[in-house]
Coordinates of C-alpha atoms in Angstrom, one line a residue:
M1127 CA 29.3 61.8 -43.5
S1128 CA 27.4 63.2 -46.5
G1129 CA 25.9 65.9 -44.3
L1130 CA 29.4 67.0 -43.2
L1131 CA 30.5 67.2 -46.8
L1132 CA 27.5 69.3 -47.6
D1133 CA 28.3 71.7 -44.7
V1134 CA 31.9 72.0 -45.7
A1135 CA 31.0 72.7 -49.3
V1136 CA 28.6 75.6 -48.6
Q1137 CA 30.9 77.4 -46.1
P1138 CA 31.5 81.0 -47.1
S1139 CA 35.2 80.3 -47.5
S1140 CA 34.5 77.7 -50.2
V1141 CA 33.3 78.8 -53.6
G1142 CA 31.7 76.8 -56.5
P1143 CA 34.3 74.0 -57.0
P1144 CA 34.0 72.5 -53.5
V1145 CA 30.4 71.9 -54.2
R1146 CA 31.3 69.8 -57.2
A1147 CA 33.9 68.0 -55.2
A1148 CA 31.3 67.2 -52.5
R1149 CA 29.0 65.8 -55.1
Y1150 CA 31.8 63.5 -56.3
L1151 CA 32.5 62.4 -52.8
R1152 CA 28.8 61.5 -52.2
G1153 CA 28.8 59.6 -55.5
G1154 CA 27.7 60.3 -59.0
P1155 CA 26.2 58.3 -61.8
Q1156 CA 27.2 54.7 -61.7
V1157 CA 28.6 52.9 -64.7
G1158 CA 26.9 49.6 -63.9
A1159 CA 28.1 46.1 -64.1
A1160 CA 31.7 45.5 -65.2
A1161 CA 31.0 43.3 -68.1
T1162 CA 28.3 43.7 -70.7
E1163 CA 25.5 41.2 -71.1
G1164 CA 27.1 39.8 -74.2
A1165 CA 30.4 39.3 -72.4
R1166 CA 28.8 37.5 -69.5
G1167 CA 26.5 35.4 -71.7
A1168 CA 29.2 34.3 -74.2
R1169 CA 30.3 30.8 -73.7
L1170 CA 31.0 28.2 -76.4
A1171 CA 29.0 25.0 -75.8
L1172 CA 32.0 22.7 -76.3
P1173 CA 32.7 19.8 -74.0
R1174 CA 35.7 20.3 -71.8
A1175 CA 37.8 17.3 -70.7
D1176 CA 41.4 16.5 -69.8
F1177 CA 43.7 13.9 -71.4
Q1178 CA 41.9 11.2 -69.4
L1179 CA 38.6 12.4 -70.8
R1180 CA 37.4 13.5 -67.4
P1181 CA 35.0 16.5 -67.4
V1182 CA 36.6 19.8 -66.6
P1183 CA 34.6 22.8 -65.2
S1184 CA 34.1 25.5 -67.7
G1185 CA 35.3 28.3 -65.4
F1186 CA 38.3 30.2 -66.7
A1187 CA 41.4 28.8 -64.8
P1188 CA 44.5 28.9 -67.1
Q1189 CA 46.8 28.1 -64.2
E1190 CA 45.1 24.8 -63.6
Q1191 CA 46.7 21.8 -65.4
E1192 CA 43.3 20.2 -66.1
Y1193 CA 42.1 23.3 -67.9
Q1194 CA 45.2 23.6 -69.9
Q1195 CA 44.8 19.9 -71.0
A1196 CA 41.2 20.7 -72.0
L1197 CA 42.3 23.5 -74.3
L1198 CA 45.1 21.3 -75.8
L1199 CA 42.4 18.6 -76.4
V1200 CA 40.5 21.2 -78.4
V1201 CA 43.6 21.8 -80.5
A1202 CA 44.0 18.0 -80.8
L1203 CA 40.5 17.7 -82.2
A1204 CA 41.6 19.9 -85.1
G1205 CA 44.6 17.7 -85.7
L1206 CA 42.3 14.7 -85.7
G1207 CA 40.2 16.4 -88.3
L1208 CA 43.3 17.1 -90.4
G1209 CA 44.3 13.5 -90.2
L1210 CA 40.9 12.2 -91.2
S1211 CA 40.8 14.7 -94.2
L1212 CA 44.2 13.5 -95.4
I1213 CA 43.2 9.9 -95.1
F1214 CA 40.0 10.4 -97.0
I1215 CA 41.7 12.3 -99.8
A1216 CA 44.4 9.7 -100.1
V1217 CA 41.9 6.8 -100.2
Y1218 CA 39.8 8.7 -102.8
L1219 CA 42.8 9.5 -105.0
I1220 CA 44.1 5.9 -104.8
R1221 CA 40.7 4.5 -105.7
F1222 CA 40.5 7.0 -108.6
C1223 CA 43.9 6.1 -110.0
C1224 CA 43.9 2.4 -109.5
C1225 CA 40.2 1.4 -109.8
R1226 CA 38.9 3.3 -112.7
P1227 CA 37.7 1.2 -115.7
P1228 CA 39.9 1.2 -118.8
E1229 CA 38.9 3.3 -121.7
P1230 CA 37.6 1.5 -124.8
P1231 CA 40.0 1.7 -127.7
G1232 CA 39.3 4.7 -130.0
A1233 CA 37.2 6.5 -127.4
K1234 CA 37.4 10.3 -127.9
S1235 CA 34.5 11.6 -125.9
P1236 CA 35.1 12.4 -122.2
P1237 CA 33.7 9.9 -119.7
P1238 CA 30.2 10.7 -118.3
G1239 CA 30.1 13.0 -115.3
G1240 CA 33.2 14.9 -116.2
G1241 CA 31.4 18.2 -116.3
C1242 CA 30.0 17.7 -112.8
V1243 CA 33.5 17.0 -111.5
T1244 CA 34.8 20.3 -112.9
W1245 CA 31.9 22.3 -111.7
S1246 CA 32.0 20.8 -108.3
C1247 CA 35.7 21.8 -108.0
I1248 CA 34.8 25.3 -109.2
A1249 CA 31.9 25.5 -106.6
A1250 CA 34.3 24.4 -103.8
L1251 CA 36.8 27.1 -104.8
L1252 CA 34.1 29.7 -104.8
V1253 CA 33.0 28.6 -101.4
G1254 CA 36.7 29.0 -100.3
C1255 CA 36.7 32.5 -101.7
T1256 CA 33.6 33.3 -99.7
G1257 CA 35.4 32.0 -96.6
I1258 CA 38.4 34.2 -97.4
G1259 CA 36.1 37.2 -97.3
I1260 CA 34.7 36.1 -93.9
G1261 CA 38.3 35.6 -92.7
F1262 CA 39.3 39.2 -93.6
Y1263 CA 36.3 40.5 -91.7
G1264 CA 37.0 38.3 -88.7
N1265 CA 40.7 39.3 -88.7
S1266 CA 39.6 43.0 -88.7
E1267 CA 37.1 42.5 -85.9
T1268 CA 39.7 40.7 -83.7
S1269 CA 42.2 43.4 -84.4
D1270 CA 39.7 46.1 -83.5
G1271 CA 38.9 44.4 -80.2
V1272 CA 42.5 44.0 -79.2
S1273 CA 43.1 47.7 -80.2
Q1274 CA 40.2 48.7 -77.9
L1275 CA 41.8 46.7 -75.1
S1276 CA 45.1 48.5 -75.6
S1277 CA 43.5 51.9 -75.7
A1278 CA 41.6 51.2 -72.5
L1279 CA 44.8 50.2 -70.8
L1280 CA 46.7 53.3 -71.9
H1281 CA 43.8 55.5 -70.8
A1282 CA 43.7 53.8 -67.4
N1283 CA 47.5 54.4 -67.1
H1284 CA 47.0 58.1 -67.9
T1285 CA 44.4 58.3 -65.1
L1286 CA 46.6 56.5 -62.6
T1287 CA 49.6 58.6 -63.5
A1288 CA 47.5 61.8 -63.2
I1289 CA 46.5 60.8 -59.7
D1290 CA 50.1 60.3 -58.6
H1291 CA 51.2 63.5 -60.2
L1292 CA 48.4 65.6 -58.6
V1293 CA 49.1 64.1 -55.2
L1294 CA 52.8 64.7 -55.5
E1295 CA 52.3 68.3 -56.7
M1296 CA 49.9 69.2 -53.8
V1297 CA 52.1 67.6 -51.2
E1298 CA 55.2 69.6 -52.5
R1299 CA 53.2 72.8 -52.6
L1300 CA 51.9 72.4 -49.0
D1301 CA 55.4 71.4 -47.7
E1302 CA 56.9 74.5 -49.4
A1303 CA 54.2 76.7 -47.9
V1304 CA 54.9 75.2 -44.4
R1305 CA 58.7 75.8 -44.8
T1306 CA 58.6 79.3 -46.2
E1307 CA 55.4 81.4 -46.0
L1308 CA 54.0 80.0 -42.7
T1309 CA 57.4 80.2 -41.1
T1310 CA 57.9 83.8 -42.3
L1311 CA 54.4 84.7 -41.1
E1312 CA 55.1 83.3 -37.6
E1313 CA 58.2 85.4 -37.4
V1314 CA 56.3 88.5 -38.4
L1315 CA 53.5 88.0 -36.0
T1316 CA 55.6 87.1 -32.9
Q1317 CA 54.2 90.2 -31.0
R1318 CA 50.6 88.9 -31.2
T1319 CA 50.3 85.5 -29.4
E1320 CA 46.8 84.8 -30.7
L1321 CA 47.9 85.4 -34.3
V1322 CA 50.9 83.2 -33.9
A1323 CA 48.5 80.5 -32.5
A1324 CA 46.3 80.8 -35.6
T1325 CA 49.3 80.6 -37.9
R1326 CA 50.5 77.4 -36.1
G1327 CA 47.0 76.0 -36.4
A1328 CA 47.1 76.6 -40.2
R1329 CA 50.5 74.9 -40.2
R1330 CA 49.1 71.8 -38.5
Q1331 CA 46.2 71.8 -40.9
A1332 CA 48.5 71.9 -43.9
E1333 CA 50.7 69.1 -42.5
A1334 CA 47.6 67.0 -41.9
V1335 CA 46.4 67.6 -45.5
A1336 CA 49.7 66.6 -46.8
Q1337 CA 49.7 63.4 -44.7
Q1338 CA 46.2 62.5 -45.9
L1339 CA 47.0 63.2 -49.5
Q1340 CA 50.0 60.9 -49.5
G1341 CA 47.7 58.0 -48.9
L1342 CA 45.7 58.7 -52.0
A1343 CA 48.4 57.8 -54.5
F1344 CA 47.5 54.1 -54.3
W1345 CA 49.2 53.1 -57.6
Q1346 CA 52.6 54.6 -56.6
G1347 CA 55.2 51.8 -56.4
V1348 CA 53.0 49.2 -57.9
P1349 CA 55.1 46.8 -60.1
L1350 CA 52.3 46.3 -62.7
S1351 CA 52.4 48.8 -65.6
P1352 CA 49.3 49.1 -67.8
V1353 CA 51.6 50.6 -70.5
Q1354 CA 53.8 47.5 -70.6
V1355 CA 50.7 45.2 -70.7
A1356 CA 49.3 47.3 -73.6
E1357 CA 52.6 47.2 -75.5
D1358 CA 52.9 43.4 -75.1
V1359 CA 49.3 42.9 -76.3
S1360 CA 49.9 45.2 -79.3
F1361 CA 53.1 43.4 -80.2
V1362 CA 51.5 40.0 -80.2
E1363 CA 48.4 41.2 -82.0
E1364 CA 50.5 42.9 -84.8
Y1365 CA 52.2 39.6 -85.7
R1366 CA 48.9 37.6 -85.3
W1367 CA 47.2 40.0 -87.7
L1368 CA 50.0 39.8 -90.2
A1369 CA 50.1 36.0 -90.1
Y1370 CA 46.4 35.8 -90.9
V1371 CA 46.6 38.3 -93.7
L1372 CA 49.4 36.2 -95.3
L1373 CA 47.4 33.1 -94.8
L1374 CA 44.3 34.7 -96.4
L1375 CA 46.2 36.1 -99.3
L1376 CA 47.9 32.7 -99.9
E1377 CA 44.6 30.9 -100.0
L1378 CA 43.1 33.6 -102.3
L1379 CA 46.0 33.2 -104.7
V1380 CA 45.6 29.4 -104.6
C1381 CA 41.9 29.6 -105.4
L1382 CA 42.4 32.2 -108.2
F1383 CA 45.2 30.4 -109.9
T1384 CA 43.4 27.1 -109.6
L1385 CA 40.3 28.6 -111.3
L1386 CA 42.7 30.0 -113.9
G1387 CA 44.2 26.6 -114.5
L1388 CA 40.8 25.0 -114.9
A1389 CA 39.7 27.8 -117.3
K1390 CA 42.9 27.5 -119.4
Q1391 CA 43.0 23.7 -119.0
S1392 CA 46.7 24.0 -118.0
K1393 CA 47.8 20.7 -116.3
W1394 CA 51.1 22.1 -114.9
L1395 CA 49.3 25.0 -113.2
V1396 CA 46.6 22.7 -111.8
I1397 CA 49.2 20.3 -110.5
V1398 CA 51.2 23.1 -108.8
M1399 CA 48.0 24.5 -107.2
T1400 CA 47.0 21.0 -106.0
V1401 CA 50.3 20.8 -104.1
M1402 CA 49.7 24.4 -102.7
S1403 CA 46.1 23.4 -101.8
L1404 CA 47.4 20.6 -99.7
L1405 CA 49.8 23.0 -97.9
V1406 CA 46.9 25.5 -97.3
L1407 CA 44.7 22.7 -96.1
V1408 CA 47.2 21.8 -93.3
L1409 CA 47.5 25.5 -92.4
S1410 CA 43.7 25.9 -92.3
W1411 CA 43.3 23.0 -89.9
G1412 CA 46.2 24.3 -87.7
S1413 CA 44.7 27.7 -87.5
M1414 CA 41.3 26.2 -86.7
G1415 CA 42.7 24.4 -83.7
L1416 CA 44.3 27.6 -82.4
E1417 CA 41.1 29.6 -83.0
A1418 CA 38.9 27.1 -81.3
A1419 CA 41.1 26.8 -78.2
T1420 CA 41.4 30.6 -78.0
A1421 CA 37.7 31.1 -78.5
V1422 CA 36.8 28.5 -75.8
G1423 CA 39.2 30.1 -73.3
L1424 CA 38.0 33.6 -74.1
S1425 CA 34.4 32.7 -73.8
D1426 CA 35.0 31.1 -70.4
F1427 CA 36.8 34.2 -69.3
C1428 CA 34.0 36.5 -70.6
S1429 CA 31.3 34.6 -68.8
S1430 CA 32.6 35.8 -65.4
P1431 CA 35.6 38.1 -65.8
D1432 CA 35.4 40.1 -62.5
T1433 CA 36.5 37.3 -60.1
Y1434 CA 39.5 36.3 -62.2
I1435 CA 40.7 39.9 -62.8
L1436 CA 40.3 40.8 -59.2
N1437 CA 42.4 37.9 -58.0
L1438 CA 45.0 38.4 -60.7
T1439 CA 45.3 42.1 -60.0
R1440 CA 45.5 41.5 -56.3
E1441 CA 48.4 39.1 -56.8
E1442 CA 50.3 41.4 -59.2
T1443 CA 49.8 44.7 -57.4
G1444 CA 49.3 43.8 -53.7
L1445 CA 46.4 46.3 -53.5
G1446 CA 43.7 45.8 -50.9
S1447 CA 40.4 44.2 -51.8
D1448 CA 38.5 47.4 -50.9
I1449 CA 40.3 49.4 -53.5
L1450 CA 40.0 46.8 -56.2
N1451 CA 36.3 46.1 -55.6
Y1452 CA 35.6 49.8 -55.7
Y1453 CA 37.1 50.3 -59.1
F1454 CA 36.2 46.9 -60.7
L1455 CA 32.6 46.8 -59.5
C1456 CA 31.7 50.5 -59.0
N1457 CA 28.2 50.1 -57.6
Q1458 CA 26.3 51.4 -54.6
A1459 CA 27.1 48.4 -52.6
V1460 CA 30.8 49.2 -52.5
S1461 CA 31.9 52.4 -50.7
N1462 CA 34.8 54.7 -51.7
P1463 CA 37.8 53.6 -49.7
F1464 CA 39.3 57.1 -50.0
Q1465 CA 36.2 58.9 -48.8
Q1466 CA 37.4 59.5 -45.2
R1467 CA 40.8 60.9 -46.4
L1468 CA 39.1 63.1 -49.0
T1469 CA 36.6 64.4 -46.4
L1470 CA 39.3 65.2 -43.9
S1471 CA 41.4 66.9 -46.5
Q1472 CA 38.4 68.9 -47.8
R1473 CA 37.6 70.1 -44.3
A1474 CA 41.2 70.9 -43.5
L1475 CA 41.6 73.0 -46.7
A1476 CA 38.4 74.9 -45.8
N1477 CA 39.7 75.6 -42.3
I1478 CA 43.0 76.8 -43.6
H1479 CA 41.1 79.1 -46.0
S1480 CA 39.1 80.5 -43.1
Q1481 CA 42.1 81.0 -40.9
L1482 CA 44.0 82.8 -43.6
Q1483 CA 41.0 85.2 -44.2
G1484 CA 40.9 85.9 -40.4
L1485 CA 44.7 86.6 -40.4
E1486 CA 44.3 88.9 -43.3
R1487 CA 41.7 90.9 -41.5
E1488 CA 43.5 91.0 -38.2
A1489 CA 47.2 91.0 -39.0
V1490 CA 47.6 93.1 -42.2
P1491 CA 46.5 96.5 -40.6
Q1492 CA 49.0 96.1 -37.8
F1493 CA 51.7 94.2 -39.6
P1494 CA 51.9 95.3 -43.3
S1495 CA 54.9 92.9 -43.9
A1496 CA 52.5 90.0 -43.3
Q1497 CA 50.5 90.8 -46.5
K1498 CA 53.0 89.3 -48.9
P1499 CA 53.3 85.8 -47.3
L1500 CA 49.5 85.8 -46.8
L1501 CA 48.9 86.5 -50.5
S1502 CA 51.4 83.8 -51.4
L1503 CA 49.6 81.3 -49.1
E1504 CA 46.2 82.3 -50.6
E1505 CA 47.6 81.6 -54.1
T1506 CA 49.0 78.2 -53.0
L1507 CA 45.8 77.3 -51.3
N1508 CA 43.7 78.2 -54.4
V1509 CA 45.9 76.1 -56.7
T1510 CA 45.8 73.2 -54.1
E1511 CA 42.0 73.4 -54.0
G1512 CA 41.8 73.3 -57.8
N1513 CA 44.0 70.3 -57.9
F1514 CA 42.1 68.7 -55.1
H1515 CA 38.8 68.9 -57.1
Q1516 CA 40.5 67.2 -60.1
L1517 CA 41.9 64.6 -57.8
V1518 CA 38.4 63.9 -56.4
A1519 CA 37.1 63.4 -59.9
L1520 CA 39.9 61.1 -60.9
L1521 CA 39.6 59.0 -57.8
H1522 CA 36.0 58.3 -58.4
C1523 CA 35.4 54.8 -59.7
R1524 CA 33.6 56.1 -62.8
G1525 CA 36.6 56.8 -65.0
L1526 CA 38.7 53.7 -64.3
H1527 CA 35.6 51.5 -64.4
K1528 CA 34.7 52.9 -67.8
D1529 CA 38.1 51.9 -69.0
Y1530 CA 37.6 48.4 -67.5
G1531 CA 34.3 48.1 -69.3
A1532 CA 35.8 49.2 -72.6
A1533 CA 38.6 46.6 -72.3
L1534 CA 36.0 43.9 -71.6
R1535 CA 33.9 45.0 -74.5
G1536 CA 36.9 44.9 -76.8
L1537 CA 37.8 41.4 -75.7
C1538 CA 34.4 39.8 -75.2
E1539 CA 32.5 41.4 -78.1
D1540 CA 34.7 42.4 -81.0
A1541 CA 37.7 40.0 -80.4
L1542 CA 35.5 37.0 -79.6
E1543 CA 33.2 37.7 -82.6
G1544 CA 36.2 38.0 -84.8
L1545 CA 37.6 34.7 -83.5
L1546 CA 34.3 33.0 -84.4
Y1547 CA 34.4 34.4 -87.9
L1548 CA 38.0 33.2 -88.3
L1549 CA 36.8 29.8 -87.1
L1550 CA 34.1 29.8 -89.7
F1551 CA 36.7 30.8 -92.3
S1552 CA 39.0 27.9 -91.4
L1553 CA 36.1 25.5 -91.5
L1554 CA 34.9 26.6 -94.9
S1555 CA 38.5 26.7 -96.2
A1556 CA 39.2 23.2 -95.0
G1557 CA 36.1 21.8 -96.6
A1558 CA 36.6 23.6 -99.8
L1559 CA 40.2 22.6 -100.2
A1560 CA 39.5 19.0 -99.3
T1561 CA 36.8 18.9 -102.0
A1562 CA 39.1 20.6 -104.5
L1563 CA 41.9 18.1 -103.8
C1564 CA 39.5 15.3 -104.6
S1565 CA 38.2 16.9 -107.7
L1566 CA 41.3 18.4 -109.3
P1567 CA 43.0 15.1 -110.4
R1568 CA 39.7 14.0 -112.1
A1569 CA 39.4 17.4 -113.7
W1570 CA 42.8 17.5 -115.2
A1571 CA 42.4 14.0 -116.5
L1572 CA 39.5 15.3 -118.7
F1573 CA 41.7 18.1 -120.2
P1574 CA 42.1 17.6 -124.0
P1575 CA 45.6 16.8 -125.3
R1576 CA 47.8 19.8 -126.2
N1577 CA 48.4 20.6 -129.9
P1578 CA 51.9 19.2 -130.7
S1579 CA 52.6 22.0 -133.1
A1580 CA 51.9 24.6 -130.5
S1581 CA 54.4 22.9 -128.2
C1582 CA 57.1 22.9 -130.9
S1583 CA 56.7 26.6 -131.4
G1584 CA 57.4 27.3 -127.8
S1585 CA 58.8 25.6 -124.7
H1586 CA 59.2 21.8 -124.6
L1587 CA 57.7 21.7 -121.0
S1588 CA 54.3 20.7 -122.4
E1589 CA 55.7 17.6 -124.3
P1590 CA 55.4 15.2 -121.4
F1591 CA 51.7 16.0 -121.1
L1592 CA 50.9 14.9 -124.7
H1593 CA 48.3 12.2 -124.7
A1594 CA 49.6 8.7 -125.2
R1595 CA 47.2 8.0 -128.0
L1596 CA 48.1 11.1 -130.0
E1597 CA 48.5 10.1 -133.7
P1598 CA 51.6 11.5 -135.4
V1599 CA 50.9 14.0 -138.1
P1600 CA 53.0 14.1 -141.3
H1601 CA 54.4 17.6 -141.0
L1602 CA 56.2 16.6 -137.7
R1603 CA 59.0 15.2 -139.8
S1604 CA 60.2 18.7 -140.5
F1605 CA 60.6 19.3 -136.7
P1606 CA 62.9 16.6 -135.4
S1607 CA 62.7 17.9 -131.9
C1608 CA 59.0 17.1 -131.8
R1609 CA 59.2 13.5 -132.9
R1610 CA 57.9 11.0 -130.5
R1611 CA 59.9 8.0 -129.5
P1612 CA 58.5 4.8 -130.9
H1613 CA 56.7 2.6 -128.3

């Protein structure tokens, strides 16, 4: 077959471009394996079990109920972590409030260890700020990976659309040539039987080429649209990215205002931020569960993506295994399913070109009126051959397989790496906020009492926070609103 292509390509009637087409037909540089080494080797070493705690294979099977239960169990582990954190915080705060020793009368110095409590809270908040930076990086990496997936899908759709467009254009040109120029040429050459036979031979060759080309538009009529898939993925990713940005900004504000409250020794600000820290703690554990389940599923998919994608694409498109294996695998072991059609079309176009040159030499001197349809046929044939070379290049597995590899790299490298960084952010955030929630009540208990005269000059909101042992000062009698009720 390759020898036949080489012979067709070097015929005198074929110029430079057919040689390039023959080279594409024989095969060019191979892209290699579909997935990168990182994509195939990425797998999170987490146990997978269903609700009955039976082991589940780590292969990616989202349609299986056992696998779905395994992912839900990963989410449930995060919920268990949240419950244990809340129980620990509640027990710690109850013990702090109910079991601390009474202060001796007249004690004015803070209890020992108070500075360590404040600094431990500050250190936890700084660790939380570090986790926020990691979270912003992970969110950006995940977004980049999903964007690369969408771009690969759009580029693949452009290639498939170009194939359908080229096939349709060539078939229409050849049908038009058969209906008009070749019919006119037969009428002009009716007096020469051998010339009419050559013209009818060119007609049969053109009809054969059109019939062969119609079988090359393999994506025509397929219900699956890469553009729709890319739009759906981009839509989900846009809201996921926005949700994480809001979560990161919320935690950043909580950490900054908590540090501000500790620096200003403002009890009301610390109390408000304590409540907000509890809310962000719940959100952090929730996001950790979603991230862990998504990372586990994505790592299972990336460990062996070809089989799952081949089966899914076959179900959604109805295409044959030979076509899907050719484009998804793209190696020397898989032959081009369109090679025979392309070879026959290339040979038929070369024969038509030779027959038209023979007709031009034989018919034009005797039938000058045949020159116009012959020139029109030559122009149509040249345009068709140019489009045919583009079609051969587009049908080669290299282009679509490159898009497939780019989509896998976006998912299995950038997106998976970003998910792992987001998982680290949630873990650091949960630990830092739990530590802060345990330290903040002890920290604000060490705050010195507010100056009563300062509270009288401004708002009365600080009056409830005055220390119970605050001794009344004589000048308070001139400010009735600041007098304390007798005990």
